[in-house]
Structures are given as structure tokens and as C-alpha cells.
Amino acid sequence: MDSIEKKAIYHLKVAIKNDPQHLPSIVKLCEILVKKKSFSEAQMIITNALSNTSNVSSFYFLQAKLYFETQNYEEAIVFIDKAIQCDSNEVRFYKLAHKTLVQSRKENQAIPYLEKLVDLCPLDGESHYSLSQLLNDETEIRRKILLLEISIELLPNDIKPIIDLARIYMEQTTGNDHEGDSISKTNLQKAEKLFDSATKIKSSSGVPWYYLGKLNHSRKQIKIASTNFRKAHRYKETKGKSAYQLAIINLHYKKPAEAEKYFLEALSLDVKKSNCLLHIAEICSQRKEYKRAVKHLKTASEIVVLEEQHEYTISNLYCEASNFFLARKHLKNAFKKKKLRSKLIIRNYQINKLLKIHQKEEEILTAAIKLNPDYFESYFELGLHFIKENRIEDAQRMFTKACHNNWEHCESHFELGKIECNLKNTSKAKMHFKIVLDLENNHSEAIRMIEKIA
């Protein structure tokens, strides 16, 4: 093979010597040299060609390709733009521009190139789909939907645009204050229909089954969701994600052993590792396997720091590339990991408290609050600590914050009721005990306290 390659290089060099502007020979020779990683020699040939040619755009493009292969993406874009200035209707220029910007994490800057590509190739479904991926502003949602609809028509055997369009309809419903309204129902029906069509187009993919599971879970149709996730669980691409969702569903049905099995599977497939370990620790704690729970929490605490740092790193890389949409997305993920660190601290604290292990309680709980000021349990636990210390005003303040962050945490209301009762504020005490009964109508202690006040 080497001897054939050497002969090819020799004959191509002879051809170029006889005609320094012979583009096919120059292109082929450069492709061989790039493959052999003889970049400097390829660069010399392109430089000579550029100084002796009238066909400038093709050689600018060749120079851009060389820069792309050597991962010099900034210079690659410079020469693509030069090529476009010479010939603005050459499809391959725009395709290389998109490819280059994706590799350099600047895909958001590819929009004008893809818009031109769509104009030049109105039947190119991939270009329509790639452009739709970059329209992430809320004001662009109609255009994004239109591009995805065109992609679906032009790429009838590709489920990616179908899944993306269905997800848009599903996300327009998620978090809606009027989830029961006709628009939300229509959007979910559209999404469901699209996901169903995707299962028929590509029966070897678990992705549409996974999203059907998410959709039915959002409808609180847990049994149907479970069936969907089990179907997604058959496929490698969605096995880990589906295992995690099946674990959550088994927790909902109070089947901790089954849930643990799925969490361990998701963990082994690197899906939500720190979350899986937290849930497994909570299951162990319910069984009073406290040492095992502490062990899992320790591992989770180590992993979550790495996960958080990874998200910050990726966010910074996208930020440096001025890709602010993806930079924000990864920064948001980093903050979620930071909040999870707070929850892990609290769970570890609670188990150590059960084991009667000495802890620097105020210091630990304050650290948890600092990581996540919105997590109610940190304030509740600190309030209990202040009660022990006889710091009633501080305790009252902590329980109030716990209620503010989670109104439905009846134990915080109950503790506030007890404080108000001890302070002889019977009306306020009664109010809090009634709130407890609103949340849990068979709360025996609240009933007893109301009777005591009466």
C-alpha cells in the first residue's frame, strides 16, 4: 500500500509541476499528505498554488480544510470566509464552516452559514435540521418548529427531528400553570403522536419510548410511564436513563428493593451517579443499615464535587467561545450539583444524629444552607438544634424559613406552634397547628395540642 501511495504522490507532484494550477491534482495530493500528517508539506503546496492561481476560492477552501485538520479552527473560518467572498454560492464552503464552528464550540455562530445553505439547498433536510438546533431563543420558537417540520418531510427515516419537535410541544406544557387547559392537552397529544410515529420509523431505538415515559409521567399516568420506560430499558442508548426513571417510579410505589436494583444499574452506566448514591443511601437508612448509608453518602459527596466542577469547566469553555446558550445550560447544571451537595450534607448529618455521633451541628448546617439557601430541611434541622440550645428566637426564625421554602412541611409548622404555645401566643399556636392538620389531618400531636389550648 505504501508503494502505491508513494507512486501516487510522485505522479501528482509531476502533474502539479507541469500545471501549478491543476486543482484536482493539488486537492488529491493534499488529501494524501494530510492523511499521512505531512501538514507542512501540504501547506507549502497550497501556499505555492495561492501565489500562482486565478482560481482563488478553491485554494482558500483547501487552505481552510488544512487548518480544520490541524484543529486551527479560527484560521479555518478566516479562509472559509475568504472563499465565500470569492464565490458565495458554493455549498461545500458553508458545510465546512458549520463543521468548523461545531468543533470549536461556536456552533451558535453558524446560523448565517446554515441560513445560506438552506437557501442554496432547499431540499437538504440535514441543513434545515442543523439550523433548527441553533434557534434556542423563545422568540425563534415558531421558526424552529417550521424548520423541524420541513426536516421531518425531507428526512422521513430520521427520528431526530421528530423527537426534537415532540420535545418542544412537551416542554411548552411542562411548568404550565394551566396544565389542564385545551392548549396544553393539544400540545401533549401532538407530542405523543410524534413519539409514537418515531417508534414505528426506528424500532431499534429506545429514545422515543423514553420520552413517551417522561410524557406519561408528567400526566401522572405512572403505570403507562413505567411500561414506556421498560421498553426504553431494552436499548443500550436509553438503558441507564430508563433504569433511573424506573427506580424513581418504584420509590413512588414504595418498592425500595426494586428501586435500589435500578439505581445500582443506572450507577453502573454512569447515569446521575451522585443522585443514585443519595437514593440508595436513603433506602439503606430506611432499613436502618446506617453504616452502609454513610458509605454511599461519602462516595456521593466525592463524586458530586467532580460532577459540579466538570459542569463549570464545560460552561467556561462555551463562555470563552461566546456560546452563551450552552454556557448557561451547563452553569445551571453546576448549580444543581451544588444544591445536591447541600442535601448530601443534611442526609449524612441526620444519620450521624441517629447514631449519636458528635457533630459540629451549627457549623455543618450553616454550610449546607450556604450551598443551597432554598432547601427547607437545613433550616428545620438547625431550628431543632437551636431548641436544644434554648435559643428560641433563632429556632423560631429557622422554622419560619423552613416553612417559607416548603409550606407543606408540617413538622416545621408544628415546631412553630409549640414555640408560640410556650410563648403564650395561643392564637398563633392554634393557627400553626391547624395548618399542620390541613396538611396531615390525622397528625395526633397537633390534635392533642389544639385540645390542650382549648
PDB file of N, CA and C in Angstrom, residues 230 233 239-240 242-248 250 256-268 276 280:
ATOM      1  N   ARG A 230     -39.818   0.715  30.539  1.00  0.00           N
ATOM      2  CA  ARG A 230     -39.339  -0.666  30.413  1.00  0.00           C
ATOM      3  C   ARG A 230     -38.982  -0.991  28.957  1.00  0.00           C
ATOM      4  N   HIS A 233     -35.798   0.631  28.269  1.00  0.00           N
ATOM      5  CA  HIS A 233     -34.751  -0.041  29.028  1.00  0.00           C
ATOM      6  C   HIS A 233     -34.097  -1.189  28.242  1.00  0.00           C
ATOM      7  N   LYS A 239     -30.778   2.705  28.222  1.00  0.00           N
ATOM      8  CA  LYS A 239     -30.852   1.737  29.329  1.00  0.00           C
ATOM      9  C   LYS A 239     -30.631   2.411  30.687  1.00  0.00           C
ATOM     10  N   GLY A 240     -29.558   3.218  30.792  1.00  0.00           N
ATOM     11  CA  GLY A 240     -29.223   3.865  32.066  1.00  0.00           C
ATOM     12  C   GLY A 240     -30.261   4.885  32.497  1.00  0.00           C
ATOM     13  N   SER A 242     -33.382   5.080  31.571  1.00  0.00           N
ATOM     14  CA  SER A 242     -34.646   4.406  31.882  1.00  0.00           C
ATOM     15  C   SER A 242     -34.572   3.709  33.235  1.00  0.00           C
ATOM     16  N   ALA A 243     -33.407   3.117  33.529  1.00  0.00           N
ATOM     17  CA  ALA A 243     -33.231   2.464  34.834  1.00  0.00           C
ATOM     18  C   ALA A 243     -33.452   3.470  35.958  1.00  0.00           C
ATOM     19  N   TYR A 244     -32.912   4.680  35.800  1.00  0.00           N
ATOM     20  CA  TYR A 244     -33.074   5.726  36.818  1.00  0.00           C
ATOM     21  C   TYR A 244     -34.557   6.080  36.993  1.00  0.00           C
ATOM     22  N   GLN A 245     -35.264   6.251  35.877  1.00  0.00           N
ATOM     23  CA  GLN A 245     -36.685   6.611  35.952  1.00  0.00           C
ATOM     24  C   GLN A 245     -37.508   5.483  36.568  1.00  0.00           C
ATOM     25  N   LEU A 246     -37.171   4.228  36.240  1.00  0.00           N
ATOM     26  CA  LEU A 246     -37.875   3.084  36.832  1.00  0.00           C
ATOM     27  C   LEU A 246     -37.613   3.004  38.339  1.00  0.00           C
ATOM     28  N   ALA A 247     -36.411   3.388  38.744  1.00  0.00           N
ATOM     29  CA  ALA A 247     -36.086   3.425  40.176  1.00  0.00           C
ATOM     30  C   ALA A 247     -36.962   4.453  40.892  1.00  0.00           C
ATOM     31  N   ILE A 248     -37.107   5.630  40.296  1.00  0.00           N
ATOM     32  CA  ILE A 248     -37.938   6.687  40.890  1.00  0.00           C
ATOM     33  C   ILE A 248     -39.389   6.226  40.996  1.00  0.00           C
ATOM     34  N   ASN A 250     -40.453   3.114  41.254  1.00  0.00           N
ATOM     35  CA  ASN A 250     -40.543   2.104  42.310  1.00  0.00           C
ATOM     36  C   ASN A 250     -40.507   2.732  43.700  1.00  0.00           C
ATOM     37  N   PRO A 256     -38.758  -0.288  47.741  1.00  0.00           N
ATOM     38  CA  PRO A 256     -37.357   0.131  47.849  1.00  0.00           C
ATOM     39  C   PRO A 256     -36.352  -0.879  47.284  1.00  0.00           C
ATOM     40  N   ALA A 257     -36.623  -2.183  47.435  1.00  0.00           N
ATOM     41  CA  ALA A 257     -35.672  -3.188  46.943  1.00  0.00           C
ATOM     42  C   ALA A 257     -35.564  -3.131  45.426  1.00  0.00           C
ATOM     43  N   GLU A 258     -36.719  -2.995  44.756  1.00  0.00           N
ATOM     44  CA  GLU A 258     -36.737  -2.888  43.292  1.00  0.00           C
ATOM     45  C   GLU A 258     -36.088  -1.578  42.841  1.00  0.00           C
ATOM     46  N   ALA A 259     -36.378  -0.504  43.570  1.00  0.00           N
ATOM     47  CA  ALA A 259     -35.788   0.802  43.265  1.00  0.00           C
ATOM     48  C   ALA A 259     -34.270   0.741  43.370  1.00  0.00           C
ATOM     49  N   GLU A 260     -33.777   0.121  44.448  1.00  0.00           N
ATOM     50  CA  GLU A 260     -32.322   0.018  44.651  1.00  0.00           C
ATOM     51  C   GLU A 260     -31.655  -0.728  43.496  1.00  0.00           C
ATOM     52  N   LYS A 261     -32.301  -1.780  43.025  1.00  0.00           N
ATOM     53  CA  LYS A 261     -31.757  -2.564  41.908  1.00  0.00           C
ATOM     54  C   LYS A 261     -31.560  -1.678  40.678  1.00  0.00           C
ATOM     55  N   TYR A 262     -32.567  -0.855  40.377  1.00  0.00           N
ATOM     56  CA  TYR A 262     -32.484   0.023  39.204  1.00  0.00           C
ATOM     57  C   TYR A 262     -31.485   1.164  39.425  1.00  0.00           C
ATOM     58  N   PHE A 263     -31.436   1.703  40.647  1.00  0.00           N
ATOM     59  CA  PHE A 263     -30.445   2.758  40.925  1.00  0.00           C
ATOM     60  C   PHE A 263     -29.020   2.223  40.738  1.00  0.00           C
ATOM     61  N   LEU A 264     -28.770   1.001  41.204  1.00  0.00           N
ATOM     62  CA  LEU A 264     -27.439   0.398  41.052  1.00  0.00           C
ATOM     63  C   LEU A 264     -27.095   0.193  39.572  1.00  0.00           C
ATOM     64  N   GLU A 265     -28.104  -0.163  38.785  1.00  0.00           N
ATOM     65  CA  GLU A 265     -27.876  -0.333  37.347  1.00  0.00           C
ATOM     66  C   GLU A 265     -27.551   1.008  36.691  1.00  0.00           C
ATOM     67  N   ALA A 266     -28.337   2.039  37.020  1.00  0.00           N
ATOM     68  CA  ALA A 266     -28.075   3.382  36.471  1.00  0.00           C
ATOM     69  C   ALA A 266     -26.685   3.863  36.877  1.00  0.00           C
ATOM     70  N   LEU A 267     -26.310   3.592  38.127  1.00  0.00           N
ATOM     71  CA  LEU A 267     -24.992   3.968  38.640  1.00  0.00           C
ATOM     72  C   LEU A 267     -23.886   3.294  37.830  1.00  0.00           C
ATOM     73  N   SER A 268     -24.067   2.004  37.531  1.00  0.00           N
ATOM     74  CA  SER A 268     -23.054   1.256  36.773  1.00  0.00           C
ATOM     75  C   SER A 268     -22.922   1.776  35.345  1.00  0.00           C
ATOM     76  N   CYS A 276     -28.033   8.775  42.292  1.00  0.00           N
ATOM     77  CA  CYS A 276     -28.286   7.351  42.560  1.00  0.00           C
ATOM     78  C   CYS A 276     -27.769   6.968  43.949  1.00  0.00           C
ATOM     79  N   ILE A 280     -29.868   5.506  47.100  1.00  0.00           N
ATOM     80  CA  ILE A 280     -29.511   4.199  47.696  1.00  0.00           C
ATOM     81  C   ILE A 280     -29.236   4.377  49.191  1.00  0.00           C
TER      82      ILE A 280
END
